[in-house]
Short mmCIF file of C-alpha atoms in Angstrom, two decimals:
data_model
loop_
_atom_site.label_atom_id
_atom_site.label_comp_id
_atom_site.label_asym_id
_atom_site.label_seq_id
_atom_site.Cartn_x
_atom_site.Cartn_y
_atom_site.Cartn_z
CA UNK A 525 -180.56 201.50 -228.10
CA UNK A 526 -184.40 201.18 -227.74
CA UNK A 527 -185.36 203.63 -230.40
CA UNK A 528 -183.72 201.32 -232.68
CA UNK A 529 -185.19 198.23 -231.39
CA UNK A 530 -188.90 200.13 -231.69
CA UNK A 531 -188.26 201.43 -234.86
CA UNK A 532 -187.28 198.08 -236.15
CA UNK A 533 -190.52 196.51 -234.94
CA UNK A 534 -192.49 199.29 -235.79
CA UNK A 535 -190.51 198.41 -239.61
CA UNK A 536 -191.24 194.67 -239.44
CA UNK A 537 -194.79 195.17 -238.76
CA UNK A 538 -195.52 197.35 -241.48
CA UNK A 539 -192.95 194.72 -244.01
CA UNK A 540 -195.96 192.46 -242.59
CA UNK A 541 -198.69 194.30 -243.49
CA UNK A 542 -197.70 195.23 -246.70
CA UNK A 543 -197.24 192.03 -247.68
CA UNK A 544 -200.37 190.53 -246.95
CA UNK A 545 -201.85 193.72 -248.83
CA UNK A 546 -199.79 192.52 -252.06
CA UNK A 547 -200.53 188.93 -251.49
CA UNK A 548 -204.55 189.27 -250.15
CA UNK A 549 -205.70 192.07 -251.21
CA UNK A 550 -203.49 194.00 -254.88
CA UNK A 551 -203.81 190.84 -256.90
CA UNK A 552 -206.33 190.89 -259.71
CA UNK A 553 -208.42 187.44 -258.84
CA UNK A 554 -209.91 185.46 -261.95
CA UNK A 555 -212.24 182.66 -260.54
CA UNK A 556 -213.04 179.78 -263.46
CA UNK A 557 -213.31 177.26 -261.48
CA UNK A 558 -215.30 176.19 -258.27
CA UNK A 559 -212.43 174.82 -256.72
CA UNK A 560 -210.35 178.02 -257.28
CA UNK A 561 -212.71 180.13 -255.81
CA UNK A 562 -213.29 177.58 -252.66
CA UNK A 563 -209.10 177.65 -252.36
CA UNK A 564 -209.58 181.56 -252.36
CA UNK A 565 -212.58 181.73 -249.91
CA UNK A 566 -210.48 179.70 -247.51
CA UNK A 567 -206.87 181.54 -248.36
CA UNK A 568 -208.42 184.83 -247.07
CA UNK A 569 -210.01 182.88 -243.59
CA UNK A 570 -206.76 182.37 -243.20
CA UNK A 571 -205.20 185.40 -243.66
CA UNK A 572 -208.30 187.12 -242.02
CA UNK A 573 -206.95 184.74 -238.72
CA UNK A 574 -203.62 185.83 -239.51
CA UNK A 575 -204.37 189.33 -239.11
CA UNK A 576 -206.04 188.93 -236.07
CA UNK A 577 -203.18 186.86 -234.18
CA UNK A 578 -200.94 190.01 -235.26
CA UNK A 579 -203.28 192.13 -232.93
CA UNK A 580 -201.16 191.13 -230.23
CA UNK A 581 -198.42 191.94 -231.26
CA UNK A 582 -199.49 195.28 -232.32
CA UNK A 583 -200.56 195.74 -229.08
CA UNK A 584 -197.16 194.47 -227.51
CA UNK A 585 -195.40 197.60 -229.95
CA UNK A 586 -198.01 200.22 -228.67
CA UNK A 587 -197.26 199.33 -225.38
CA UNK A 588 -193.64 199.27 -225.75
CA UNK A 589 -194.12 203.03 -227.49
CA UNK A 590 -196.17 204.15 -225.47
CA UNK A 591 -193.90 203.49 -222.38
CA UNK A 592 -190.75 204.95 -224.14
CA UNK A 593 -192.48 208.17 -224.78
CA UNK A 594 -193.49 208.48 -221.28
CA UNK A 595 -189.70 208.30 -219.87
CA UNK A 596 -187.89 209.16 -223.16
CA UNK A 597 -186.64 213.17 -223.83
CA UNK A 598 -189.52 215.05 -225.93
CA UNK A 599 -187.14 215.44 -228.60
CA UNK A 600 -187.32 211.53 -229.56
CA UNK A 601 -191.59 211.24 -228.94
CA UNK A 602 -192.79 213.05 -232.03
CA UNK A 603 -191.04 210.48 -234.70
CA UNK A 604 -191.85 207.43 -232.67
CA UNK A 605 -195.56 208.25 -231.93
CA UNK A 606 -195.88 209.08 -235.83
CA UNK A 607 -195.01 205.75 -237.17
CA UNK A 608 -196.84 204.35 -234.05
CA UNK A 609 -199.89 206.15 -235.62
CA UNK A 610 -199.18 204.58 -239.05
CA UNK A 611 -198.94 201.01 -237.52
CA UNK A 612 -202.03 201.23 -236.28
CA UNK A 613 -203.94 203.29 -238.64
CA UNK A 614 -202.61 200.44 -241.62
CA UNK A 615 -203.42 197.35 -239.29
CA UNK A 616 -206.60 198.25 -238.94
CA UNK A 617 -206.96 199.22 -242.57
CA UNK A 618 -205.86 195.88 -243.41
CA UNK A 619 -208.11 194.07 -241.37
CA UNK A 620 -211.23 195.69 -242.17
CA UNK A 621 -210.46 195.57 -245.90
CA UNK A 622 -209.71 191.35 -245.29
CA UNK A 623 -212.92 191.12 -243.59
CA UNK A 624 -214.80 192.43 -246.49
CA UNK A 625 -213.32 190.56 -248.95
CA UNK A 626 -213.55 187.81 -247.11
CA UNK A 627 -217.53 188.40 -246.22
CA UNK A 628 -217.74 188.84 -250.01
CA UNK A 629 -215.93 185.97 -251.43
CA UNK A 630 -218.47 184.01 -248.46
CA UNK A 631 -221.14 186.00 -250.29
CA UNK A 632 -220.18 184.43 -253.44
CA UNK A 633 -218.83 181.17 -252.69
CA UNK A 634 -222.85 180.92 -250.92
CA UNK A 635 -224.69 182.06 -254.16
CA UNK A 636 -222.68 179.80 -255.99
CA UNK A 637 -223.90 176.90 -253.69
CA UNK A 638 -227.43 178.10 -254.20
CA UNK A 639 -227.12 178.11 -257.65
CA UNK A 640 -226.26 174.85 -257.57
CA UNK A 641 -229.24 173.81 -255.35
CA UNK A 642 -232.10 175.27 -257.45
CA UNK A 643 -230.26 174.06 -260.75
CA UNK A 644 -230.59 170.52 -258.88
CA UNK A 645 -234.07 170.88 -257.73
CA UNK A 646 -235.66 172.02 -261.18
CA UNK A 647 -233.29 169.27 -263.02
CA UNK A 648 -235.41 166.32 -260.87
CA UNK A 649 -238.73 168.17 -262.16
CA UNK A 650 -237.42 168.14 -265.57
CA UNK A 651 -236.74 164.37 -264.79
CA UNK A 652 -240.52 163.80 -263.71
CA UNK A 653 -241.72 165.43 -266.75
CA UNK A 654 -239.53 163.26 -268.90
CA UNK A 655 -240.64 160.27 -267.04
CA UNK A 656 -244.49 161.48 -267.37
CA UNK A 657 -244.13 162.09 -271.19
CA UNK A 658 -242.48 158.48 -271.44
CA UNK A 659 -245.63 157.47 -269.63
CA UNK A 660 -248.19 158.95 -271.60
CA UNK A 661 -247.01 158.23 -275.03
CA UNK A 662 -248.95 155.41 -275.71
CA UNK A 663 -252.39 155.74 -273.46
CA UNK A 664 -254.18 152.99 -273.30
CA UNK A 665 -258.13 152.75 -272.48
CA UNK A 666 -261.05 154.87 -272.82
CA UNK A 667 -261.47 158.99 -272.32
CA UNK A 668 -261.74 158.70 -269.04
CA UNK A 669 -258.12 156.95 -268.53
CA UNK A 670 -256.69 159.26 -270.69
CA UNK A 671 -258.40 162.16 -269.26
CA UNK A 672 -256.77 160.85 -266.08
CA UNK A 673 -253.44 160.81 -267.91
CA UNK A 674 -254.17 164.42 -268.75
CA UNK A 675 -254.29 165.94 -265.68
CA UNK A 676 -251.20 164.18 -264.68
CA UNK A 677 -249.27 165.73 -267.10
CA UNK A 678 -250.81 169.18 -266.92
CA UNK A 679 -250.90 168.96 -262.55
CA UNK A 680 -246.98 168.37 -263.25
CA UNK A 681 -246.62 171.58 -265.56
CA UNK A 682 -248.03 173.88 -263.14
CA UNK A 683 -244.45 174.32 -261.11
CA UNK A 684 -243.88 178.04 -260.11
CA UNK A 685 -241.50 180.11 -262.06
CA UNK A 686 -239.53 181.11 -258.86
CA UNK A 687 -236.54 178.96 -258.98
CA UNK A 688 -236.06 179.41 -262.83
CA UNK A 689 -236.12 183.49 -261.55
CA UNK A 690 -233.83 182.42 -259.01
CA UNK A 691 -231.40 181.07 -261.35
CA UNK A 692 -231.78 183.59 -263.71
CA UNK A 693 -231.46 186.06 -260.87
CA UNK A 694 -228.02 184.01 -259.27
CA UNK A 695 -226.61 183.07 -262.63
CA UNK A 696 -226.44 186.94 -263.33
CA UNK A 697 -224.97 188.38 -260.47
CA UNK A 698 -221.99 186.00 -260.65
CA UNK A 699 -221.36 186.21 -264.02
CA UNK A 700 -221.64 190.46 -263.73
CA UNK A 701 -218.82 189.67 -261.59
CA UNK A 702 -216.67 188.04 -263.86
CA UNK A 703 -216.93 184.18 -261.82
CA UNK A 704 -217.49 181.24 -262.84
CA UNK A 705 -219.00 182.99 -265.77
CA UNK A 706 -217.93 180.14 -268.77
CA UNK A 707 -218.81 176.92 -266.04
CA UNK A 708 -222.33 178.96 -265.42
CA UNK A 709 -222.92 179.74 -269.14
CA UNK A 710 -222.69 176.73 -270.27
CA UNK A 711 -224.71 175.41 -267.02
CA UNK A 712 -227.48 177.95 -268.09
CA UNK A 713 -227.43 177.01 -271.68
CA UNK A 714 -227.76 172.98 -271.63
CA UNK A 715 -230.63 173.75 -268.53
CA UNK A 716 -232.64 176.24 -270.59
CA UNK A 717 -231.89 174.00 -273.83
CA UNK A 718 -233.41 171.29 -271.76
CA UNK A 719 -236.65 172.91 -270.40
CA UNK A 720 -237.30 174.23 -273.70
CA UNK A 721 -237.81 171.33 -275.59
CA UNK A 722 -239.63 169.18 -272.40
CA UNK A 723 -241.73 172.06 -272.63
CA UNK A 724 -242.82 172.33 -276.19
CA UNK A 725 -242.76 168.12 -275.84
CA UNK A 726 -245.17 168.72 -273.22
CA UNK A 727 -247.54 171.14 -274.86
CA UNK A 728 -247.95 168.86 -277.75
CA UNK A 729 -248.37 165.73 -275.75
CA UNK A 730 -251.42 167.50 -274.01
CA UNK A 731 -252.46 168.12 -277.37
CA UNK A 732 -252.51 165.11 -278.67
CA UNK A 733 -253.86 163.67 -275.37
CA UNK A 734 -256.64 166.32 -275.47
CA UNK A 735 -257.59 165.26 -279.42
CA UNK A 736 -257.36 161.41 -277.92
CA UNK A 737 -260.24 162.04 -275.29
CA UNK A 738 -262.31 163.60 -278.11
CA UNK A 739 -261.89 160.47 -279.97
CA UNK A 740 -262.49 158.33 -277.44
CA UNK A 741 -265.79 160.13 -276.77
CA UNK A 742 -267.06 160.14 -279.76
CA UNK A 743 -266.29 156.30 -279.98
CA UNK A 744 -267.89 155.65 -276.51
CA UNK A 745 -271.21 158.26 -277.77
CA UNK A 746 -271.22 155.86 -281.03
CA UNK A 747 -271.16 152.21 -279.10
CA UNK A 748 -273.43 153.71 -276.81
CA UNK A 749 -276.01 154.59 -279.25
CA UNK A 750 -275.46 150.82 -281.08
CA UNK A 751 -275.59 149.38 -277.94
CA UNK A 752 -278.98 151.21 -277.52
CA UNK A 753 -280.13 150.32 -280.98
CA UNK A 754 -279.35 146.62 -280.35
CA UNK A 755 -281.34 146.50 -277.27
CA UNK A 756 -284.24 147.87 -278.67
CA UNK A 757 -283.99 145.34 -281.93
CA UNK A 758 -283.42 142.64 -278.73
CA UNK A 759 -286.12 144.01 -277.10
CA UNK A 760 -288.52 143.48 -280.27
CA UNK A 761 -287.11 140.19 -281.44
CA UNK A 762 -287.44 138.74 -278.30
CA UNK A 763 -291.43 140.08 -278.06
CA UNK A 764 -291.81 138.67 -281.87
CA UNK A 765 -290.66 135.29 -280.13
CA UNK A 766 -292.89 135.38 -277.03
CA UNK A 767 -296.12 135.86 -279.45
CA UNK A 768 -294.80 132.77 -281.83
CA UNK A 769 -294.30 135.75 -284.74
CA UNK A 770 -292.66 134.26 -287.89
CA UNK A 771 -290.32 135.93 -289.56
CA UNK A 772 -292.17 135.69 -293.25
CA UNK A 773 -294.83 137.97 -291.32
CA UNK A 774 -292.04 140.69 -290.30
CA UNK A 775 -289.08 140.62 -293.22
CA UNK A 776 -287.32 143.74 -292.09
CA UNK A 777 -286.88 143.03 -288.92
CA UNK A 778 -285.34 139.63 -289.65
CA UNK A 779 -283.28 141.02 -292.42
#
Protein backbone atom coordinates (compact mmCIF):
# COMPACT_ATOMS: atom_id res chain seq x y z
CA UNK A 1 0.00 0.00 0.00
CA UNK A 2 1.64 3.43 -0.68
CA UNK A 3 0.09 5.30 2.17
CA UNK A 4 1.94 2.98 4.28
CA UNK A 5 5.14 3.17 2.54
CA UNK A 6 4.78 7.33 2.78
CA UNK A 7 3.78 7.29 6.12
CA UNK A 8 6.69 5.18 7.08
CA UNK A 9 9.15 7.58 5.46
CA UNK A 10 7.42 10.45 6.48
CA UNK A 11 8.03 8.39 10.31
CA UNK A 12 11.72 7.68 9.65
CA UNK A 13 12.46 11.14 8.78
CA UNK A 14 11.08 12.70 11.67
CA UNK A 15 12.91 9.40 14.05
CA UNK A 16 15.90 11.32 12.17
CA UNK A 17 15.31 14.56 13.07
CA UNK A 18 14.53 14.07 16.44
CA UNK A 19 17.45 12.48 17.06
CA UNK A 20 19.87 14.81 15.93
CA UNK A 21 17.72 17.41 18.06
CA UNK A 22 18.52 15.13 21.27
CA UNK A 23 22.02 14.49 20.23
CA UNK A 24 22.98 18.31 18.65
CA UNK A 25 20.96 20.44 19.94
CA UNK A 26 18.88 19.19 23.96
CA UNK A 27 22.19 18.37 25.58
CA UNK A 28 23.44 20.80 28.18
CA UNK A 29 27.25 21.44 26.76
CA UNK A 30 30.04 22.18 29.50
CA UNK A 31 33.28 23.27 27.61
CA UNK A 32 36.63 23.02 30.10
CA UNK A 33 38.78 22.28 27.83
CA UNK A 34 40.05 23.66 24.38
CA UNK A 35 40.06 20.45 22.89
CA UNK A 36 36.43 19.71 23.97
CA UNK A 37 35.14 22.64 22.59
CA UNK A 38 37.28 22.17 19.13
CA UNK A 39 35.65 18.29 19.14
CA UNK A 40 32.22 20.18 19.57
CA UNK A 41 32.82 22.98 16.94
CA UNK A 42 33.60 20.22 14.49
CA UNK A 43 30.71 17.56 15.80
CA UNK A 44 28.06 20.19 14.80
CA UNK A 45 29.96 20.85 11.00
CA UNK A 46 29.20 17.63 10.80
CA UNK A 47 25.91 17.32 11.72
CA UNK A 48 25.22 20.79 10.07
CA UNK A 49 26.48 18.58 6.62
CA UNK A 50 24.38 15.90 7.78
CA UNK A 51 21.36 17.89 7.74
CA UNK A 52 21.93 19.21 4.56
CA UNK A 53 22.54 15.74 2.65
CA UNK A 54 18.97 14.86 4.25
CA UNK A 55 17.55 17.75 2.02
CA UNK A 56 17.34 15.35 -0.62
CA UNK A 57 15.74 13.13 0.70
CA UNK A 58 13.19 15.39 2.07
CA UNK A 59 12.71 16.47 -1.17
CA UNK A 60 12.43 12.81 -2.63
CA UNK A 61 9.23 12.38 0.29
CA UNK A 62 7.60 15.75 -0.87
CA UNK A 63 7.70 14.63 -4.18
CA UNK A 64 6.49 11.27 -3.55
CA UNK A 65 3.44 13.14 -1.42
CA UNK A 66 2.87 15.41 -3.44
CA UNK A 67 2.24 12.98 -6.41
CA UNK A 68 -0.01 10.64 -4.27
CA UNK A 69 -2.26 13.46 -3.39
CA UNK A 70 -2.66 14.42 -6.89
CA UNK A 71 -4.06 10.79 -8.03
CA UNK A 72 -5.07 9.51 -4.54
CA UNK A 73 -9.12 9.85 -3.31
CA UNK A 74 -9.53 13.28 -1.23
CA UNK A 75 -10.39 11.28 1.64
CA UNK A 76 -6.59 10.02 2.12
CA UNK A 77 -4.85 13.87 1.16
CA UNK A 78 -5.67 15.73 4.34
CA UNK A 79 -3.57 13.22 6.81
CA UNK A 80 -0.74 12.79 4.39
CA UNK A 81 -0.25 16.52 3.48
CA UNK A 82 -0.37 17.22 7.42
CA UNK A 83 2.57 15.21 8.42
CA UNK A 84 4.10 16.32 5.04
CA UNK A 85 3.76 19.86 6.57
CA UNK A 86 5.42 18.71 9.84
CA UNK A 87 8.41 17.13 7.93
CA UNK A 88 9.16 20.04 6.49
CA UNK A 89 8.28 22.64 8.93
CA UNK A 90 10.83 20.43 11.65
CA UNK A 91 13.65 19.98 8.92
CA UNK A 92 13.94 23.26 8.45
CA UNK A 93 13.66 24.04 12.13
CA UNK A 94 16.45 21.80 12.66
CA UNK A 95 18.66 23.17 10.25
CA UNK A 96 18.41 26.69 11.01
CA UNK A 97 18.75 26.02 14.75
CA UNK A 98 22.28 23.75 13.70
CA UNK A 99 23.43 26.60 11.75
CA UNK A 100 23.30 28.90 14.64
CA UNK A 101 24.82 26.90 16.97
CA UNK A 102 27.19 26.05 14.81
CA UNK A 103 27.97 29.94 13.71
CA UNK A 104 28.15 30.40 17.50
CA UNK A 105 30.33 27.69 18.70
CA UNK A 106 32.66 29.25 15.34
CA UNK A 107 32.05 32.51 17.19
CA UNK A 108 33.57 31.12 20.20
CA UNK A 109 35.98 28.64 19.17
CA UNK A 110 37.43 32.24 17.09
CA UNK A 111 37.50 34.45 20.30
CA UNK A 112 39.09 31.79 22.00
CA UNK A 113 41.90 31.79 19.30
CA UNK A 114 42.14 35.53 19.68
CA UNK A 115 42.49 35.33 23.12
CA UNK A 116 45.17 33.32 22.72
CA UNK A 117 46.91 35.65 20.19
CA UNK A 118 46.89 38.90 22.22
CA UNK A 119 47.78 36.82 25.49
CA UNK A 120 50.91 35.78 23.20
CA UNK A 121 51.69 39.12 21.84
CA UNK A 122 51.68 41.10 25.28
CA UNK A 123 53.60 37.93 26.95
CA UNK A 124 56.81 38.75 24.33
CA UNK A 125 56.49 42.55 25.57
CA UNK A 126 56.50 41.41 29.05
CA UNK A 127 59.62 39.36 27.88
CA UNK A 128 61.36 42.63 26.47
CA UNK A 129 60.71 44.43 29.58
CA UNK A 130 62.21 41.64 31.62
CA UNK A 131 65.12 41.53 29.34
CA UNK A 132 65.45 45.56 29.54
CA UNK A 133 65.27 45.54 33.41
CA UNK A 134 68.03 42.68 33.36
CA UNK A 135 69.86 45.19 31.22
CA UNK A 136 69.70 48.16 33.15
CA UNK A 137 70.40 46.89 36.55
CA UNK A 138 73.79 47.67 36.76
CA UNK A 139 74.43 50.92 34.31
CA UNK A 140 77.60 51.57 33.70
CA UNK A 141 79.14 55.13 32.58
CA UNK A 142 78.30 58.63 32.95
CA UNK A 143 74.58 60.53 32.90
CA UNK A 144 74.50 60.59 29.60
CA UNK A 145 74.73 56.57 29.15
CA UNK A 146 72.37 56.15 31.67
CA UNK A 147 70.13 58.77 30.46
CA UNK A 148 70.32 56.70 27.28
CA UNK A 149 69.39 53.63 29.34
CA UNK A 150 66.44 55.67 30.53
CA UNK A 151 64.67 56.26 27.66
CA UNK A 152 65.04 52.72 26.69
CA UNK A 153 63.23 51.56 29.41
CA UNK A 154 60.58 54.26 29.52
CA UNK A 155 60.23 54.15 25.16
CA UNK A 156 59.44 50.31 26.07
CA UNK A 157 56.67 51.23 28.76
CA UNK A 158 54.73 53.33 26.53
CA UNK A 159 52.75 50.11 24.83
CA UNK A 160 48.98 50.93 24.32
CA UNK A 161 46.47 49.53 26.67
CA UNK A 162 44.40 47.99 23.76
CA UNK A 163 45.31 44.43 23.85
CA UNK A 164 45.24 44.25 27.75
CA UNK A 165 41.33 45.78 26.95
CA UNK A 166 41.15 43.19 24.48
CA UNK A 167 41.82 40.49 26.82
CA UNK A 168 39.95 41.84 29.42
CA UNK A 169 37.17 42.38 26.92
CA UNK A 170 37.60 38.38 25.34
CA UNK A 171 38.41 36.82 28.67
CA UNK A 172 34.87 38.11 29.83
CA UNK A 173 32.63 37.20 27.27
CA UNK A 174 33.77 33.56 27.39
CA UNK A 175 33.80 33.13 30.79
CA UNK A 176 29.94 34.96 30.98
CA UNK A 177 29.35 32.00 28.98
CA UNK A 178 30.38 29.45 31.20
CA UNK A 179 33.76 28.21 28.71
CA UNK A 180 36.81 27.68 29.34
CA UNK A 181 36.14 29.80 32.33
CA UNK A 182 38.78 27.82 35.05
CA UNK A 183 41.71 27.38 31.90
CA UNK A 184 41.02 31.39 31.26
CA UNK A 185 41.02 32.33 35.00
CA UNK A 186 43.86 31.02 35.78
CA UNK A 187 45.37 32.33 32.26
CA UNK A 188 44.19 35.87 33.41
CA UNK A 189 45.51 35.56 36.86
CA UNK A 190 49.34 34.38 36.33
CA UNK A 191 49.26 37.25 33.13
CA UNK A 192 47.97 40.09 35.32
CA UNK A 193 50.21 38.64 38.32
CA UNK A 194 52.97 39.00 35.84
CA UNK A 195 52.47 42.58 34.44
CA UNK A 196 51.94 43.75 37.82
CA UNK A 197 55.05 43.20 39.31
CA UNK A 198 57.27 44.02 35.77
CA UNK A 199 55.41 47.04 36.18
CA UNK A 200 56.04 48.24 39.66
CA UNK A 201 59.85 46.62 38.82
CA UNK A 202 59.82 49.01 36.12
CA UNK A 203 58.67 52.15 37.85
CA UNK A 204 61.31 51.76 40.42
CA UNK A 205 64.08 50.95 38.04
CA UNK A 206 63.31 54.38 36.31
CA UNK A 207 63.58 55.66 39.63
CA UNK A 208 66.54 54.63 40.56
CA UNK A 209 67.92 55.27 37.03
CA UNK A 210 66.50 58.84 37.23
CA UNK A 211 68.36 59.42 40.95
CA UNK A 212 71.62 57.75 39.03
CA UNK A 213 71.73 60.59 36.28
CA UNK A 214 71.43 63.16 39.11
CA UNK A 215 74.41 61.66 40.61
CA UNK A 216 76.26 61.36 37.81
CA UNK A 217 75.71 65.07 37.12
CA UNK A 218 76.57 66.34 39.99
CA UNK A 219 79.86 64.20 39.82
CA UNK A 220 80.57 65.36 36.19
CA UNK A 221 79.54 69.44 37.50
CA UNK A 222 82.20 68.64 40.44
CA UNK A 223 85.28 67.19 38.11
CA UNK A 224 84.40 69.80 35.85
CA UNK A 225 84.87 72.58 38.19
CA UNK A 226 88.39 70.72 39.60
CA UNK A 227 89.33 70.23 36.31
CA UNK A 228 88.82 74.05 35.86
CA UNK A 229 90.53 74.87 39.09
CA UNK A 230 93.58 72.76 38.10
CA UNK A 231 93.99 74.49 34.88
CA UNK A 232 93.97 77.73 36.22
CA UNK A 233 96.66 76.64 39.17
CA UNK A 234 98.50 75.02 35.73
CA UNK A 235 97.99 78.00 34.08
CA UNK A 236 99.79 80.11 36.97
CA UNK A 237 102.47 77.62 37.86
CA UNK A 238 103.50 77.30 34.55
CA UNK A 239 103.68 81.51 34.18
CA UNK A 240 105.64 81.43 37.76
CA UNK A 241 108.09 79.07 35.72
CA UNK A 242 108.40 81.09 32.50
CA UNK A 243 109.46 84.34 34.72
CA UNK A 244 112.15 82.03 36.81
CA UNK A 245 109.62 82.73 40.08
CA UNK A 246 110.83 80.74 43.14
CA UNK A 247 108.66 79.23 45.16
CA UNK A 248 110.05 80.95 48.66
CA UNK A 249 108.66 84.21 46.82
CA UNK A 250 104.99 82.60 46.33
CA UNK A 251 104.38 79.90 49.43
CA UNK A 252 100.72 79.39 48.80
CA UNK A 253 100.78 78.65 45.62
CA UNK A 254 103.45 75.98 46.05
CA UNK A 255 101.80 74.65 49.11
Amino acid sequence: DKTVSLRKDLSEMHEWITQAEEEYLERDFEYKTPDELQKAVEELKRAKEEAMQKEVKVKLITDSVNNFIAKAPPAAHEALKKELDVLITSYQRLCSRLNGKCKTLEEVWACWCELLSYLDAENKWLNEIEQKLKATENVQGGAEEISESLDSLERLMRHPEDNRNQIRELAQTLTDGGILDELINEKLEKFNTRWEELQQEAVRRQKSLEQSIQSAQETDKTLRLIQESLAVIDKQLTAYIADRVDAAQVPQEAQ
